[in-house]
XYZ file of N, CA and C in Angstrom:
315
model
N 7.040 -23.472 -17.879
C 5.645 -22.508 -16.621
C 6.295 -21.337 -16.215
N 5.361 -20.206 -16.325
C 6.004 -18.860 -15.649
C 5.025 -18.436 -14.062
N 5.916 -18.429 -13.154
C 5.203 -18.325 -11.792
C 5.583 -16.781 -11.134
N 4.200 -16.265 -11.279
C 4.218 -14.671 -10.813
C 4.395 -14.677 -9.380
N 5.124 -13.308 -9.546
C 5.238 -13.284 -8.260
C 3.900 -13.178 -7.244
N 3.144 -12.266 -8.293
C 1.702 -11.601 -7.590
C 0.678 -10.935 -8.216
N -0.291 -11.158 -8.144
C -0.998 -11.252 -9.395
C -1.123 -9.832 -9.360
N -1.473 -9.209 -10.415
C -1.719 -7.873 -11.140
C -2.889 -6.570 -10.080
N -3.859 -8.278 -10.484
C -5.005 -7.386 -9.172
C -5.020 -7.283 -7.550
N -4.222 -8.172 -6.928
C -4.046 -8.212 -6.067
C -3.153 -6.905 -5.702
N -2.191 -7.067 -6.179
C -1.334 -5.478 -6.435
C -2.144 -4.520 -6.061
N -2.869 -3.997 -7.401
C -3.883 -3.441 -7.445
C -4.422 -2.429 -6.002
N -4.814 -3.775 -5.730
C -6.268 -3.726 -4.633
C -5.519 -3.728 -3.375
N -4.017 -4.282 -2.995
C -3.289 -3.409 -1.972
C -3.096 -2.206 -2.336
N -2.469 -1.822 -3.627
C -2.513 -0.171 -3.654
C -3.650 0.296 -3.302
N -4.590 0.263 -3.245
C -5.734 1.087 -3.132
C -6.125 1.236 -2.134
N -6.241 0.003 -1.233
C -5.977 0.474 0.385
C -4.774 0.805 0.999
N -3.613 0.433 0.831
C -2.750 1.424 1.397
C -2.851 2.666 1.183
N -3.446 3.563 -0.196
C -3.554 4.805 -0.307
C -4.154 5.183 0.914
N -5.154 4.730 1.496
C -6.216 5.144 2.431
C -5.661 5.284 3.612
N -4.286 4.863 3.953
C -3.745 4.642 5.597
C -2.519 5.309 5.183
N -1.657 5.700 6.551
C -0.514 6.189 6.447
C 0.873 5.149 6.010
N 0.960 4.537 4.711
C 1.583 3.671 4.706
C 2.831 4.107 3.989
N 3.768 3.828 4.103
C 5.274 4.600 3.317
C 5.240 3.150 2.307
N 5.549 1.989 2.920
C 5.857 1.647 1.863
C 5.411 -0.233 2.392
N 5.353 -1.076 0.804
C 4.494 -2.080 1.185
C 5.594 -3.493 0.382
N 6.256 -4.623 0.921
C 7.136 -5.088 0.750
C 7.291 -6.460 0.137
N 6.799 -7.308 -0.944
C 6.759 -8.827 -1.133
C 8.040 -9.321 -0.801
N 7.969 -10.123 -0.027
C 9.292 -10.760 0.160
C 8.938 -12.455 0.726
N 10.238 -13.514 0.889
C 9.925 -14.782 0.834
C 9.861 -15.584 -0.768
N 9.332 -16.508 -0.484
C 9.558 -17.430 -1.550
C 9.580 -16.548 -3.393
N 7.913 -15.570 -3.158
C 7.278 -15.292 -3.755
C 8.097 -14.139 -4.464
N 8.828 -13.357 -3.920
C 10.122 -12.725 -4.244
C 11.041 -13.319 -4.899
N 11.717 -14.039 -4.358
C 12.768 -15.024 -4.826
C 12.761 -15.679 -5.636
N 10.714 -15.955 -6.416
C 10.439 -16.799 -7.369
C 10.545 -18.158 -7.492
N 11.263 -18.371 -6.000
C 11.297 -20.013 -5.963
C 9.713 -20.821 -5.136
N 8.349 -19.698 -5.820
C 7.350 -20.251 -5.024
C 6.790 -21.055 -5.996
N 5.722 -21.735 -5.134
C 5.536 -23.094 -5.399
C 3.678 -22.459 -5.816
N 3.041 -23.463 -6.895
C 1.152 -23.068 -6.728
C 0.562 -22.395 -5.527
N 1.506 -23.232 -4.240
C 0.521 -23.223 -2.940
C 0.974 -21.979 -1.948
N 2.009 -21.647 -2.729
C 2.766 -20.677 -1.641
C 1.720 -19.358 -1.495
N 2.044 -18.898 -0.096
C 1.424 -17.688 0.500
C 2.249 -16.017 -0.229
N 1.888 -15.834 0.184
C 1.985 -14.477 -0.001
C 2.588 -13.477 1.120
N 3.825 -13.257 1.348
C 4.508 -12.743 2.873
C 4.718 -11.000 2.057
N 4.014 -10.331 3.027
C 4.449 -9.013 2.611
C 4.663 -8.342 4.073
N 5.397 -7.289 3.759
C 6.001 -6.256 5.086
C 5.556 -4.791 4.735
N 4.890 -4.398 5.712
C 4.006 -2.875 5.790
C 5.286 -2.072 6.480
N 5.333 -1.124 6.387
C 5.922 0.021 6.652
C 5.182 1.335 6.796
N 4.923 1.513 8.138
C 3.570 2.131 8.234
C 4.050 3.273 9.751
N 5.323 3.577 9.939
C 5.610 4.162 11.678
C 4.504 5.329 12.233
N 3.946 6.100 10.962
C 3.106 7.272 11.509
C 1.236 6.438 11.980
N 1.375 5.718 11.650
C -0.159 4.988 11.517
C -0.413 4.712 12.861
N -1.825 4.920 13.469
C -2.062 4.472 14.498
C -2.114 3.430 14.826
N -2.982 2.566 15.845
C -2.651 1.346 15.978
C -4.358 0.989 15.593
N -5.287 1.551 15.357
C -6.900 1.364 15.062
C -6.676 1.151 13.240
N -6.271 2.378 13.121
C -5.355 2.333 11.473
C -5.164 0.966 10.694
N -3.498 0.286 11.578
C -3.001 -0.717 11.395
C -3.843 -1.904 11.115
N -4.845 -2.170 12.434
C -6.148 -3.377 12.602
C -6.297 -3.242 11.328
N -7.130 -2.064 10.956
C -8.044 -1.932 9.781
C -7.389 -1.959 8.745
N -6.548 -1.725 8.619
C -5.563 -2.132 7.044
C -4.592 -3.690 6.734
N -4.564 -4.182 7.831
C -4.280 -5.703 7.979
C -5.513 -6.431 7.611
N -6.611 -5.859 8.230
C -7.790 -6.668 7.826
C -8.232 -6.395 6.346
N -8.490 -5.022 6.255
C -8.539 -4.779 4.466
C -8.039 -5.381 3.470
N -6.346 -5.639 3.628
C -5.482 -6.464 2.808
C -5.429 -8.259 2.789
N -6.433 -8.953 3.958
C -6.348 -10.343 4.711
C -7.641 -10.909 3.622
N -8.987 -9.643 3.121
C -9.896 -10.176 2.522
C -10.167 -9.411 1.485
N -8.643 -9.762 0.792
C -8.707 -9.347 -0.441
C -8.785 -10.731 -1.844
N -9.574 -10.938 -2.361
C -10.051 -12.394 -3.374
C -9.097 -12.457 -3.635
N -8.101 -13.851 -3.005
C -6.875 -14.410 -3.408
C -7.187 -15.805 -3.349
N -6.596 -16.764 -4.078
C -6.775 -18.140 -3.496
C -5.949 -18.580 -2.505
N -4.456 -17.451 -2.639
C -3.791 -17.631 -1.742
C -3.659 -17.097 -0.229
N -3.018 -17.629 0.825
C -3.078 -16.622 2.073
C -1.877 -15.947 1.883
N -2.018 -14.609 2.579
C -1.661 -13.346 2.490
C -1.161 -13.152 4.287
N 0.025 -13.085 4.530
C 0.658 -13.208 5.408
C 1.547 -12.017 5.692
N 1.091 -11.288 6.749
C 1.573 -9.615 6.698
C 2.446 -9.404 8.012
N 3.424 -8.942 8.311
C 4.536 -8.273 9.176
C 4.158 -6.888 9.233
N 4.180 -6.117 10.195
C 4.537 -4.482 10.019
C 5.869 -4.416 11.228
N 6.745 -3.529 10.109
C 8.010 -3.495 10.767
C 7.437 -2.258 11.816
N 8.770 -2.320 12.427
C 8.924 -1.886 13.996
C 10.341 -1.924 13.963
N 10.454 -1.370 15.261
C 11.944 -1.187 15.946
C 11.736 -2.432 16.485
N 11.177 -3.281 16.730
C 11.373 -4.322 17.612
C 10.919 -5.607 16.314
N 11.272 -5.562 15.320
C 10.961 -6.386 14.098
C 12.420 -7.489 14.212
N 12.352 -8.643 13.928
C 13.475 -9.116 14.049
C 14.634 -9.324 13.255
N 16.073 -9.056 13.618
C 17.106 -8.368 12.870
C 16.687 -9.600 11.375
N 16.808 -11.189 11.510
C 16.686 -11.734 10.667
C 15.620 -11.352 9.798
N 14.617 -11.805 10.123
C 14.036 -11.362 9.248
C 14.093 -10.198 8.513
N 14.177 -8.857 8.947
C 14.601 -7.711 8.576
C 15.639 -7.477 7.686
N 16.534 -8.895 7.365
C 17.993 -9.242 7.064
C 16.832 -10.021 5.499
N 15.967 -10.905 5.681
C 15.296 -11.113 4.836
C 14.462 -10.135 3.745
N 13.642 -9.719 4.034
C 12.656 -8.241 3.392
C 14.224 -7.486 2.896
N 14.967 -7.325 3.723
C 16.459 -6.164 2.749
C 16.734 -7.067 1.562
N 16.944 -8.243 1.632
C 17.953 -8.649 0.871
C 16.705 -9.261 -0.297
N 15.527 -9.845 -0.130
C 14.863 -10.325 -1.102
C 13.628 -9.441 -1.686
N 13.036 -8.527 -1.162
C 12.008 -7.930 -0.612
C 11.627 -7.192 -2.378
N 10.307 -7.017 -2.429
C 10.017 -6.342 -3.948
C 9.131 -5.328 -3.386
N 9.172 -3.908 -3.687
C 9.006 -3.109 -3.650
C 7.532 -2.909 -4.612
N 5.886 -3.447 -3.312
C 5.004 -3.291 -4.454
C 3.960 -2.122 -4.354
N 4.565 -1.143 -3.227
C 3.761 0.405 -3.051
C 4.661 0.552 -2.363
N 4.965 2.160 -2.810
C 5.975 3.220 -1.978
C 4.888 4.274 -2.449
N 5.066 5.225 -0.763
C 4.196 6.428 -0.960
C 4.716 7.341 -1.903
N 4.299 8.790 -2.255
C 4.833 9.204 -3.227
C 4.919 10.819 -2.239
N 5.423 11.461 -1.958
C 5.202 12.935 -1.932
C 5.289 13.090 -0.375
N 5.091 13.697 0.355
C 4.945 13.795 2.135
C 4.504 12.775 2.528
N 5.459 12.542 3.841
C 5.193 11.361 4.379
C 4.770 11.590 6.015
N 3.701 12.744 5.392
C 2.973 12.979 6.970
C 1.985 12.567 7.332
């Protein structure tokens, strides 16, 4: 049985939402990126959007968690206060599912 890390429809929805905001990267991490997830595993995603204002981050968060999926989506915004152990896990196991192309202004 093949266990997919993330449904293509969910990835497409996340990418479409990310393009509306100043998002540099969205990274899937955790059990799904390591491919040791179960059928009930949630989606853990990290968002790098240093130039996005708080209001936009809030809107981005709500749009992503409202994506139609049977799995819960947990979101963390990466910033200078992000826990170093979490950053290490994201860097080690993370899979980039969205990356801004071109100017990051």
